[in-house]
Short mmCIF file of C-alpha atoms in Angstrom, two decimals:
data_model
loop_
_atom_site.label_atom_id
_atom_site.label_comp_id
_atom_site.label_asym_id
_atom_site.label_seq_id
_atom_site.Cartn_x
_atom_site.Cartn_y
_atom_site.Cartn_z
CA UNK A 1 0.03 -0.06 -0.22
CA UNK A 2 1.18 3.22 -1.11
CA UNK A 3 1.75 5.87 1.57
CA UNK A 4 1.61 9.52 0.99
CA UNK A 5 3.10 11.88 2.83
CA UNK A 6 2.67 15.33 1.83
CA UNK A 7 5.44 17.85 2.67
CA UNK A 8 3.83 20.85 4.80
CA UNK A 9 6.60 23.23 4.47
CA UNK A 10 3.98 26.19 5.35
CA UNK A 11 3.65 24.78 8.70
CA UNK A 12 7.54 25.85 9.27
CA UNK A 13 7.04 29.51 7.93
CA UNK A 14 5.86 30.81 11.56
CA UNK A 15 4.99 34.40 10.34
CA UNK A 16 3.34 33.40 7.23
CA UNK A 17 -0.58 34.84 6.55
CA UNK A 18 -2.89 32.62 5.05
CA UNK A 19 -6.18 33.27 3.18
CA UNK A 20 -8.57 30.30 2.45
CA UNK A 21 -10.36 30.03 -0.66
CA UNK A 22 -13.62 28.19 -0.09
CA UNK A 23 -14.29 26.37 -3.73
CA UNK A 24 -18.13 26.20 -4.68
CA UNK A 25 -17.00 24.96 -8.19
CA UNK A 26 -16.21 28.01 -9.81
CA UNK A 27 -13.77 27.87 -13.31
CA UNK A 28 -11.76 30.68 -11.52
CA UNK A 29 -11.12 29.18 -7.91
CA UNK A 30 -7.36 28.62 -8.66
CA UNK A 31 -7.06 31.63 -10.22
CA UNK A 32 -8.46 33.48 -7.06
CA UNK A 33 -5.79 31.87 -4.90
CA UNK A 34 -3.11 32.53 -7.52
CA UNK A 35 -3.87 36.32 -7.62
CA UNK A 36 -3.98 36.20 -3.52
CA UNK A 37 -0.24 34.79 -3.78
CA UNK A 38 0.72 37.16 -6.44
CA UNK A 39 0.78 40.01 -3.31
CA UNK A 40 3.01 37.71 -1.67
CA UNK A 41 0.10 36.48 0.53
CA UNK A 42 -0.20 32.65 1.03
CA UNK A 43 -3.40 31.02 -0.01
CA UNK A 44 -4.93 27.69 0.45
CA UNK A 45 -7.94 26.38 -1.64
CA UNK A 46 -10.47 24.27 0.31
CA UNK A 47 -13.78 22.46 -0.73
CA UNK A 48 -17.32 24.18 0.48
CA UNK A 49 -17.95 21.69 2.86
CA UNK A 50 -14.80 22.02 5.11
CA UNK A 51 -16.00 22.03 8.54
CA UNK A 52 -15.55 25.15 10.68
CA UNK A 53 -13.06 23.30 12.84
CA UNK A 54 -10.97 22.45 9.90
CA UNK A 55 -10.99 26.14 8.68
CA UNK A 56 -10.37 27.91 12.09
CA UNK A 57 -7.40 25.41 12.47
CA UNK A 58 -5.58 27.19 9.73
CA UNK A 59 -5.69 30.10 11.36
CA UNK A 60 -6.75 32.28 8.23
CA UNK A 61 -6.59 35.73 8.25
CA UNK A 62 -9.50 36.11 5.83
CA UNK A 63 -11.56 33.68 3.99
CA UNK A 64 -12.61 34.05 0.14
CA UNK A 65 -15.99 32.22 -1.07
CA UNK A 66 -15.76 31.47 -4.68
CA UNK A 67 -18.50 31.49 -7.35
CA UNK A 68 -19.94 28.51 -8.64
CA UNK A 69 -22.44 27.13 -10.88
CA UNK A 70 -25.36 26.43 -8.66
CA UNK A 71 -28.63 28.10 -7.50
CA UNK A 72 -28.27 28.99 -3.65
CA UNK A 73 -32.27 28.12 -3.77
CA UNK A 74 -31.79 24.88 -5.26
CA UNK A 75 -32.11 22.17 -3.51
CA UNK A 76 -28.52 20.58 -2.22
CA UNK A 77 -26.83 23.72 -3.42
CA UNK A 78 -23.27 24.10 -1.33
CA UNK A 79 -24.04 26.18 1.86
CA UNK A 80 -22.00 27.73 4.18
CA UNK A 81 -21.59 27.63 8.07
CA UNK A 82 -23.47 30.31 10.02
CA UNK A 83 -20.78 29.83 12.59
CA UNK A 84 -18.67 31.55 10.02
CA UNK A 85 -20.80 34.87 9.86
CA UNK A 86 -19.90 36.47 13.09
CA UNK A 87 -17.19 38.78 11.46
CA UNK A 88 -14.25 37.43 13.41
CA UNK A 89 -12.93 36.20 10.28
CA UNK A 90 -13.28 38.78 7.53
CA UNK A 91 -15.29 37.34 4.73
CA UNK A 92 -15.47 38.22 0.72
CA UNK A 93 -17.96 36.41 -1.37
CA UNK A 94 -17.73 36.82 -5.37
CA UNK A 95 -20.40 35.78 -7.40
CA UNK A 96 -22.16 32.81 -5.76
CA UNK A 97 -20.53 33.44 -2.78
CA UNK A 98 -21.99 36.94 -2.58
CA UNK A 99 -25.72 35.37 -3.11
CA UNK A 100 -24.91 32.58 -0.47
CA UNK A 101 -23.91 35.15 1.80
CA UNK A 102 -27.05 37.36 1.31
CA UNK A 103 -29.00 34.09 1.26
CA UNK A 104 -27.72 32.58 4.75
CA UNK A 105 -28.16 35.91 6.32
CA UNK A 106 -31.59 36.42 5.67
CA UNK A 107 -31.63 38.47 2.37
CA UNK A 108 -33.31 37.12 -0.67
CA UNK A 109 -31.82 35.57 -3.81
CA UNK A 110 -33.48 35.17 -7.36
CA UNK A 111 -33.33 35.11 -10.81
CA UNK A 112 -32.66 38.66 -12.18
CA UNK A 113 -34.69 39.80 -15.39
CA UNK A 114 -31.80 39.18 -17.34
CA UNK A 115 -28.77 37.44 -17.28
CA UNK A 116 -25.22 39.36 -17.02
CA UNK A 117 -22.30 37.64 -18.94
CA UNK A 118 -18.88 39.15 -19.68
CA UNK A 119 -17.97 43.05 -19.20
CA UNK A 120 -20.53 45.37 -17.32
CA UNK A 121 -20.36 48.91 -15.98
CA UNK A 122 -20.22 48.97 -12.18
CA UNK A 123 -21.16 51.94 -10.40
CA UNK A 124 -20.43 52.71 -6.86
CA UNK A 125 -23.17 54.00 -5.09
CA UNK A 126 -22.19 54.20 -1.37
CA UNK A 127 -18.95 55.68 0.36
CA UNK A 128 -17.12 53.64 2.83
CA UNK A 129 -16.48 50.21 0.91
CA UNK A 130 -12.61 49.47 1.61
CA UNK A 131 -12.59 47.26 -1.49
CA UNK A 132 -13.15 50.32 -3.64
CA UNK A 133 -10.36 52.48 -2.37
CA UNK A 134 -8.36 54.24 -5.01
CA UNK A 135 -10.90 52.77 -7.82
CA UNK A 136 -13.09 55.42 -9.99
CA UNK A 137 -16.70 55.73 -9.31
CA UNK A 138 -17.62 53.81 -12.59
CA UNK A 139 -15.34 51.00 -13.90
CA UNK A 140 -16.02 47.92 -16.02
CA UNK A 141 -16.20 44.38 -14.19
CA UNK A 142 -16.43 40.89 -15.40
CA UNK A 143 -20.03 39.46 -14.76
CA UNK A 144 -21.42 35.74 -14.74
CA UNK A 145 -24.68 35.29 -13.26
CA UNK A 146 -28.17 34.90 -13.60
CA UNK A 147 -29.35 34.82 -9.90
CA UNK A 148 -28.86 38.12 -8.01
CA UNK A 149 -29.67 39.58 -4.70
CA UNK A 150 -33.29 40.82 -4.44
CA UNK A 151 -33.62 41.82 -1.03
CA UNK A 152 -30.44 42.37 1.28
CA UNK A 153 -29.69 40.86 4.53
CA UNK A 154 -30.53 42.63 7.56
CA UNK A 155 -27.80 45.23 8.55
CA UNK A 156 -25.97 45.10 4.92
CA UNK A 157 -25.97 47.81 2.55
CA UNK A 158 -25.80 48.23 -1.21
CA UNK A 159 -22.49 49.66 -1.89
CA UNK A 160 -22.36 49.14 -5.89
CA UNK A 161 -24.87 48.24 -8.70
CA UNK A 162 -24.27 46.60 -12.11
CA UNK A 163 -25.80 48.09 -15.36
CA UNK A 164 -28.75 46.25 -14.90
CA UNK A 165 -29.37 47.93 -11.24
CA UNK A 166 -28.79 44.96 -9.61
CA UNK A 167 -26.33 44.79 -6.51
CA UNK A 168 -22.83 44.67 -7.48
CA UNK A 169 -21.24 44.84 -4.08
CA UNK A 170 -22.54 44.50 -0.58
CA UNK A 171 -21.45 45.35 3.00
CA UNK A 172 -22.27 44.38 6.69
CA UNK A 173 -20.89 43.46 10.47
CA UNK A 174 -19.02 46.73 10.31
CA UNK A 175 -16.92 45.91 7.16
CA UNK A 176 -16.13 42.57 7.97
CA UNK A 177 -18.45 40.81 5.49
CA UNK A 178 -17.84 42.03 2.02
CA UNK A 179 -19.45 40.73 -1.22
CA UNK A 180 -19.24 41.17 -4.79
CA UNK A 181 -21.26 40.22 -7.64
CA UNK A 182 -18.49 40.56 -10.39
CA UNK A 183 -15.39 38.64 -10.75
CA UNK A 184 -12.25 41.05 -9.16
CA UNK A 185 -9.87 38.17 -10.07
CA UNK A 186 -10.07 37.99 -13.84
CA UNK A 187 -7.80 40.59 -16.02
CA UNK A 188 -11.32 41.41 -17.89
CA UNK A 189 -12.11 43.67 -14.45
CA UNK A 190 -10.63 47.12 -14.06
CA UNK A 191 -8.82 47.61 -10.87
CA UNK A 192 -9.43 44.08 -9.71
CA UNK A 193 -5.94 43.69 -8.64
CA UNK A 194 -6.68 46.34 -6.55
CA UNK A 195 -9.82 45.28 -4.69
CA UNK A 196 -7.95 41.91 -3.76
CA UNK A 197 -5.12 44.10 -2.23
CA UNK A 198 -7.59 46.23 -0.09
CA UNK A 199 -9.43 43.14 0.83
CA UNK A 200 -6.06 41.38 2.08
CA UNK A 201 -4.09 44.36 3.53
CA UNK A 202 -7.03 47.02 4.37
CA UNK A 203 -9.53 44.61 5.93
CA UNK A 204 -7.61 41.53 6.49
CA UNK A 205 -4.47 43.10 7.90
CA UNK A 206 -2.01 40.38 6.27
CA UNK A 207 1.50 41.10 5.28
CA UNK A 208 3.61 40.35 2.47
CA UNK A 209 5.03 37.04 4.15
CA UNK A 210 4.88 34.57 1.35
CA UNK A 211 8.43 34.52 0.42
CA UNK A 212 9.78 31.70 -2.41
CA UNK A 213 13.67 32.10 -1.16
CA UNK A 214 12.44 31.08 2.39
CA UNK A 215 10.52 28.47 1.26
CA UNK A 216 13.27 26.83 -0.60
CA UNK A 217 15.43 27.09 2.48
CA UNK A 218 12.66 25.62 4.60
CA UNK A 219 11.62 22.83 2.35
CA UNK A 220 15.09 21.90 1.91
CA UNK A 221 15.58 21.16 5.69
CA UNK A 222 11.83 19.23 5.90
CA UNK A 223 12.83 16.98 2.70
CA UNK A 224 16.09 16.20 4.65
CA UNK A 225 14.27 15.44 7.81
CA UNK A 226 11.41 13.19 6.03
CA UNK A 227 13.79 11.23 4.39
CA UNK A 228 16.28 10.96 6.96
CA UNK A 229 19.15 8.58 5.59
CA UNK A 230 16.78 6.67 3.19
CA UNK A 231 17.41 6.63 -0.62
CA UNK A 232 14.85 8.28 -2.90
CA UNK A 233 13.60 7.50 -6.47
CA UNK A 234 12.44 10.02 -9.08
CA UNK A 235 10.91 9.49 -12.22
CA UNK A 236 12.27 12.26 -14.44
CA UNK A 237 10.31 13.60 -17.29
CA UNK A 238 12.32 16.43 -19.05
CA UNK A 239 9.61 18.79 -17.72
CA UNK A 240 9.83 21.53 -15.30
CA UNK A 241 7.73 20.09 -12.24
CA UNK A 242 10.14 16.58 -12.00
CA UNK A 243 13.13 18.66 -12.93
CA UNK A 244 12.40 21.13 -9.99
CA UNK A 245 11.60 18.49 -7.50
CA UNK A 246 14.52 16.54 -8.33
CA UNK A 247 17.12 19.81 -8.27
CA UNK A 248 15.34 20.38 -4.88
CA UNK A 249 15.60 17.07 -3.36
CA UNK A 250 19.03 16.62 -4.79
CA UNK A 251 20.12 19.99 -2.40
CA UNK A 252 18.62 18.34 0.57
CA UNK A 253 19.89 14.66 0.42
CA UNK A 254 22.87 14.86 -2.10
CA UNK A 255 23.59 11.61 -4.38
CA UNK A 256 20.90 9.52 -2.11
CA UNK A 257 18.63 10.81 -4.95
CA UNK A 258 18.22 7.92 -7.71
CA UNK A 259 16.93 9.53 -11.04
CA UNK A 260 15.17 7.30 -13.50
CA UNK A 261 14.67 8.75 -16.95
CA UNK A 262 12.65 6.57 -18.97
CA UNK A 263 12.53 6.94 -22.85
CA UNK A 264 8.72 5.46 -23.81
CA UNK A 265 9.47 6.12 -27.59
CA UNK A 266 6.71 8.64 -27.44
CA UNK A 267 9.20 11.68 -26.93
CA UNK A 268 9.97 14.47 -29.50
CA UNK A 269 13.11 14.73 -31.46
CA UNK A 270 16.19 14.17 -29.63
CA UNK A 271 14.71 14.69 -26.58
CA UNK A 272 16.36 12.18 -24.77
CA UNK A 273 19.88 12.71 -25.39
CA UNK A 274 19.56 16.69 -25.12
CA UNK A 275 17.30 16.21 -21.86
CA UNK A 276 19.87 13.55 -20.49
CA UNK A 277 23.02 16.07 -21.27
CA UNK A 278 21.30 19.06 -19.28
CA UNK A 279 20.58 16.33 -16.49
CA UNK A 280 24.05 15.32 -15.83
CA UNK A 281 26.10 18.08 -17.08
CA UNK A 282 24.60 20.89 -15.77
CA UNK A 283 22.61 20.06 -13.26
CA UNK A 284 24.68 17.33 -11.82
CA UNK A 285 22.17 14.81 -11.02
CA UNK A 286 22.34 10.95 -10.94
CA UNK A 287 20.30 9.89 -13.86
CA UNK A 288 19.83 6.15 -15.15
CA UNK A 289 18.45 6.05 -18.37
CA UNK A 290 16.23 3.27 -19.63
CA UNK A 291 15.33 2.74 -22.93
CA UNK A 292 11.72 0.99 -23.09
CA UNK A 293 10.47 2.21 -26.22
CA UNK A 294 10.04 -1.10 -27.73
CA UNK A 295 8.19 -2.27 -24.71
CA UNK A 296 5.95 0.64 -25.46
CA UNK A 297 5.36 0.38 -28.97
CA UNK A 298 4.86 -3.32 -28.69
CA UNK A 299 2.22 -3.02 -26.11
CA UNK A 300 0.65 0.04 -28.15
CA UNK A 301 0.44 -1.97 -31.25
CA UNK A 302 -3.08 -1.86 -33.05
CA UNK A 303 -4.67 0.30 -30.18
CA UNK A 304 -6.26 3.31 -31.68
CA UNK A 305 -8.47 4.20 -28.42
CA UNK A 306 -7.06 7.22 -26.87
CA UNK A 307 -8.24 6.02 -23.32
CA UNK A 308 -6.59 2.63 -24.02
CA UNK A 309 -3.19 4.21 -25.18
CA UNK A 310 -3.24 6.06 -21.59
CA UNK A 311 -4.19 3.25 -19.39
CA UNK A 312 -1.32 0.87 -21.31
CA UNK A 313 1.20 4.05 -21.13
CA UNK A 314 0.53 4.23 -17.55
CA UNK A 315 0.67 0.88 -16.28
CA UNK A 316 3.58 0.30 -18.74
CA UNK A 317 5.76 3.18 -17.17
CA UNK A 318 5.01 2.33 -13.74
CA UNK A 319 6.21 -1.63 -14.23
CA UNK A 320 9.36 -0.46 -16.03
CA UNK A 321 10.09 2.40 -13.39
CA UNK A 322 9.29 -0.27 -10.74
CA UNK A 323 11.85 -2.56 -12.11
CA UNK A 324 14.56 -0.37 -12.55
CA UNK A 325 13.93 1.06 -8.80
CA UNK A 326 14.27 -2.43 -7.73
CA UNK A 327 17.21 -2.92 -9.36
CA UNK A 328 18.74 0.24 -8.33
CA UNK A 329 17.57 -0.95 -4.58
CA UNK A 330 17.08 0.46 -1.13
CA UNK A 331 14.86 3.07 -1.77
CA UNK A 332 12.21 3.65 0.64
CA UNK A 333 10.66 7.37 -0.83
CA UNK A 334 9.28 8.09 -4.40
CA UNK A 335 9.51 11.52 -5.21
CA UNK A 336 6.62 13.39 -7.40
CA UNK A 337 6.14 16.88 -8.93
CA UNK A 338 2.61 16.81 -7.80
CA UNK A 339 1.61 20.51 -7.87
CA UNK A 340 -1.24 22.48 -5.88
CA UNK A 341 -3.69 22.46 -8.82
CA UNK A 342 -3.31 18.35 -8.88
CA UNK A 343 -4.10 18.22 -5.19
CA UNK A 344 -7.15 20.87 -5.75
CA UNK A 345 -8.66 19.45 -8.73
CA UNK A 346 -8.18 15.51 -7.31
CA UNK A 347 -8.86 15.97 -3.82
CA UNK A 348 -12.53 17.69 -3.59
CA UNK A 349 -14.79 14.72 -3.42
CA UNK A 350 -16.91 15.77 -0.42
CA UNK A 351 -16.28 16.01 3.05
CA UNK A 352 -13.57 13.81 4.74
CA UNK A 353 -11.79 13.33 1.44
CA UNK A 354 -8.25 13.43 1.05
CA UNK A 355 -7.36 12.15 -2.32
CA UNK A 356 -3.90 13.15 -3.66
CA UNK A 357 -3.59 12.94 -7.57
CA UNK A 358 -0.49 11.37 -8.78
CA UNK A 359 2.08 13.02 -11.31
CA UNK A 360 0.65 12.90 -14.51
CA UNK A 361 4.17 11.50 -15.66
CA UNK A 362 3.37 8.42 -13.88
CA UNK A 363 0.18 7.63 -14.80
CA UNK A 364 -1.46 6.70 -11.39
CA UNK A 365 -0.08 4.46 -8.87
CA UNK A 366 -1.03 0.97 -7.88
CA UNK A 367 -1.90 -0.12 -4.72
CA UNK A 368 1.05 -2.75 -4.80
CA UNK A 369 3.83 -0.45 -4.95
CA UNK A 370 5.99 -0.05 -1.51
CA UNK A 371 7.01 3.49 -1.38
CA UNK A 372 6.14 6.46 0.68
CA UNK A 373 5.67 9.70 -1.63
CA UNK A 374 7.46 13.05 -1.37
CA UNK A 375 5.62 15.87 -2.87
CA UNK A 376 7.71 18.72 -1.99
CA UNK A 377 6.03 21.18 -4.61
CA UNK A 378 2.36 20.09 -3.72
CA UNK A 379 1.69 23.55 -2.17
CA UNK A 380 2.74 25.64 -4.96
CA UNK A 381 1.42 26.80 -8.45
CA UNK A 382 3.12 26.37 -12.20
CA UNK A 383 4.38 29.99 -12.14
CA UNK A 384 5.99 29.41 -8.45
CA UNK A 385 7.64 26.37 -9.65
CA UNK A 386 9.12 28.21 -12.44
CA UNK A 387 10.44 30.82 -10.09
CA UNK A 388 11.78 28.65 -7.48
CA UNK A 389 13.32 26.69 -10.58
CA UNK A 390 15.16 29.81 -11.35
CA UNK A 391 16.31 30.30 -7.96
CA UNK A 392 17.77 27.20 -7.88
CA UNK A 393 19.64 27.70 -11.10
CA UNK A 394 17.45 25.10 -13.15
CA UNK A 395 18.72 26.13 -17.02
CA UNK A 396 16.34 28.20 -19.04
CA UNK A 397 15.92 25.28 -21.67
CA UNK A 398 14.05 23.40 -18.78
CA UNK A 399 12.27 26.14 -17.28
CA UNK A 400 10.95 27.87 -20.21
CA UNK A 401 10.01 24.54 -21.81
CA UNK A 402 6.26 24.21 -23.37
CA UNK A 403 4.15 21.75 -21.04
CA UNK A 404 4.27 18.02 -22.59
CA UNK A 405 1.74 15.83 -21.87
CA UNK A 406 2.56 12.53 -19.73
CA UNK A 407 1.48 9.60 -22.66
CA UNK A 408 3.86 11.99 -24.92
CA UNK A 409 2.98 12.01 -28.47
CA UNK A 410 0.63 9.15 -28.13
CA UNK A 411 -2.23 11.74 -27.60
CA UNK A 412 -1.06 13.65 -30.72
CA UNK A 413 -0.57 10.86 -33.04
CA UNK A 414 -3.97 9.99 -33.72
CA UNK A 415 -5.04 6.69 -34.71
CA UNK A 416 -2.61 3.72 -34.50
CA UNK A 417 0.71 4.10 -32.89
CA UNK A 418 3.60 3.16 -35.04
CA UNK A 419 7.26 3.85 -35.26
CA UNK A 420 7.38 4.91 -38.63
CA UNK A 421 4.25 7.63 -37.64
CA UNK A 422 5.77 8.77 -34.69
CA UNK A 423 8.87 9.46 -36.83
CA UNK A 424 6.90 11.66 -39.08
CA UNK A 425 5.26 13.20 -36.31
CA UNK A 426 8.62 13.91 -34.82
CA UNK A 427 9.91 15.33 -37.75
CA UNK A 428 6.90 17.90 -38.24
CA UNK A 429 7.23 18.95 -34.80
CA UNK A 430 10.61 19.81 -34.87
CA UNK A 431 10.04 21.92 -37.68
CA UNK A 432 7.02 23.89 -36.22
CA UNK A 433 8.82 24.36 -33.08
CA UNK A 434 12.26 25.59 -35.04
CA UNK A 435 10.08 28.00 -37.30
CA UNK A 436 8.88 29.72 -33.55
CA UNK A 437 12.06 29.58 -32.34
CA UNK A 438 13.38 31.28 -35.21
CA UNK A 439 11.11 33.84 -34.97
CA UNK A 440 11.18 35.02 -31.63
CA UNK A 441 7.71 33.72 -30.74
CA UNK A 442 8.36 30.63 -28.51
CA UNK A 443 8.68 32.34 -25.16
CA UNK A 444 5.38 33.90 -25.80
CA UNK A 445 3.35 30.96 -26.54
CA UNK A 446 2.12 28.64 -23.72
CA UNK A 447 2.24 25.54 -25.89
CA UNK A 448 2.72 24.69 -29.68
CA UNK A 449 2.79 21.45 -31.33
CA UNK A 450 1.84 19.56 -33.90
CA UNK A 451 -0.76 16.49 -34.45
CA UNK A 452 -0.74 13.70 -37.10
CA UNK A 453 -4.24 13.13 -38.24
CA UNK A 454 -5.01 9.12 -39.74
CA UNK A 455 -6.62 10.96 -42.68
CA UNK A 456 -5.00 10.50 -45.96
CA UNK A 457 -5.79 13.33 -48.38
CA UNK A 458 -4.33 13.61 -52.25
CA UNK A 459 -1.81 16.06 -53.32
CA UNK A 460 0.33 16.69 -56.18
CA UNK A 461 4.55 16.85 -55.72
CA UNK A 462 6.58 17.37 -58.63
CA UNK A 463 3.53 16.41 -61.02
CA UNK A 464 3.16 13.22 -59.05
CA UNK A 465 -0.22 12.43 -57.59
CA UNK A 466 0.40 11.54 -53.82
CA UNK A 467 -1.88 10.04 -51.13
CA UNK A 468 -0.50 10.99 -47.65
CA UNK A 469 -1.25 12.02 -43.87
CA UNK A 470 -2.10 15.41 -42.74
CA UNK A 471 -0.62 17.48 -39.93
CA UNK A 472 -2.50 19.81 -37.66
CA UNK A 473 -0.37 23.10 -36.51
CA UNK A 474 -1.67 24.17 -32.80
CA UNK A 475 -0.39 26.85 -30.67
CA UNK A 476 -2.15 28.64 -27.64
CA UNK A 477 -2.08 31.02 -25.36
CA UNK A 478 -2.93 30.43 -21.65
CA UNK A 479 -2.11 30.88 -17.65
CA UNK A 480 -2.58 27.95 -16.46
CA UNK A 481 -4.03 25.28 -18.96
CA UNK A 482 -7.56 25.40 -17.74
CA UNK A 483 -8.71 28.18 -20.47
CA UNK A 484 -6.62 28.71 -23.51
CA UNK A 485 -7.20 30.82 -26.84
CA UNK A 486 -5.51 30.15 -30.30
CA UNK A 487 -2.52 31.94 -31.18
CA UNK A 488 -2.64 34.27 -34.31
CA UNK A 489 0.59 33.50 -35.88
CA UNK A 490 1.82 35.45 -38.84
CA UNK A 491 0.64 34.21 -42.25
CA UNK A 492 4.25 34.21 -43.32
CA UNK A 493 5.80 31.96 -40.79
CA UNK A 494 2.63 29.71 -41.14
CA UNK A 495 3.68 29.52 -44.66
CA UNK A 496 7.15 28.58 -44.00
CA UNK A 497 6.28 25.88 -41.49
CA UNK A 498 3.48 24.34 -44.19
CA UNK A 499 6.00 24.62 -47.09
CA UNK A 500 8.96 22.84 -45.11
CA UNK A 501 6.90 20.34 -43.51
CA UNK A 502 5.33 19.34 -47.18
CA UNK A 503 8.86 19.38 -48.59
CA UNK A 504 11.16 17.91 -45.82
CA UNK A 505 8.89 15.24 -44.12
CA UNK A 506 7.95 12.10 -46.16
CA UNK A 507 4.42 10.94 -45.64
CA UNK A 508 2.69 14.57 -45.36
CA UNK A 509 1.16 16.28 -48.01
CA UNK A 510 -1.47 19.00 -46.26
CA UNK A 511 -1.16 21.20 -43.25
CA UNK A 512 -3.70 22.80 -41.67
CA UNK A 513 -3.93 25.30 -38.40
CA UNK A 514 -6.25 24.58 -35.47
CA UNK A 515 -7.97 27.76 -34.76
CA UNK A 516 -10.17 26.40 -31.75
CA UNK A 517 -10.13 28.26 -28.11
CA UNK A 518 -10.61 26.17 -25.04
CA UNK A 519 -13.53 25.87 -24.52
CA UNK A 520 -15.10 24.41 -26.44
CA UNK A 521 -12.12 21.97 -27.27
CA UNK A 522 -9.15 21.07 -25.14
CA UNK A 523 -5.32 21.99 -25.71
CA UNK A 524 -4.38 18.39 -26.59
CA UNK A 525 -6.39 16.28 -29.20
CA UNK A 526 -6.79 13.04 -27.62
#
């Protein structure tokens, strides 16, 4: 049975203020937590049904109630304990959070005459709201609601109104309970950062105490204490998360960290050799290389269903990794680059649940692996991990890498996977990334890659009729991968990429561009 021992560096940071974000199902919950941390204040996300005892045990300086898709009047809608409404801990309700506060405190909430989605003008109608300090009397804000507060709770006052005349801000309990119908955490809200700063520093009395440099020192000490004299194994993928976790752990325990890099045959062009050189030469990590490409490809032969591909890859990786770890011997701990979004997205199964999502490069751990887990990054967001990596002198070639899925090119090689089709995809992908780098766009794009379709089209090359496969180009901008917009790459760049792929990559005679955002699509194709 795998034992999960999450590391809690925050417990060692005695002077760190903490803001709790209660998640009521909003797509912006993680964004709220990140916005708080951008102000150098630690934030933590808990499910809406966390008990008052669990909440108070974390000694929060303030609580933010997120938005959510439910209606507060619907049966089974998420609720809030009245014991948190005494004003002892400052509260800020956002969207659903505002409606929930009004409903719980004796007001009325109902469907408005029309929905408000997107940009809306907010007009401040009363003075004295600390959230609006420094903001103009009218400003643009991002709305996403149909329900609205139709009757204000006793002792509360409307502080701002939306274009439709609906309450956009409430205040009560001497300014200790505040509520906004709009979303200050999104970039579309003018002055949204100032609103959050006013809540953190003026209402909650927080200090800028979330210091990543101090975090590194204290986490290094905690890893050393947790691991003791034991050895640790780590599955390196070449990505940011596993690399930073490995460098941090190596700082704590030295050569007792045994890293394993598995070549599953689904990597990008020349990836194994370039990554190994970085790990061994620049980062001085002890890395064991396992070329298991034939094993993976043989097990994937004839498989087209994307879910079956993922399961086969995940199970095969575990067994290959397990065999190598056993060969090394003596390791008690398994290091993973689990991040806070992984914990948030996998852990909220209802009251009392505590499900830890394993790192996507491992693909899910079976119950019979005898390791305890070290997850030093599980309290961090991606941008914080990159910042820590820079402080640890992780090379820009790794920190600036675009995200790469755990199943590798399997999710970009649609249909049956063969070595020949993977080689075609590798070459097309390399051309695309090469031209993006030459044009100076690589560091400005969240993710760019090629996809090989199992679709043959008719073409003409040198007066000869061809019948070959099609390649899709995909480039997106995002902050966290939860939503994304397609990148408007220059036409001359796309022209060069298309001509080079068709001329240089045998087996491709057509190149198309994916111009779909997320939602409705996902970033990856499978």
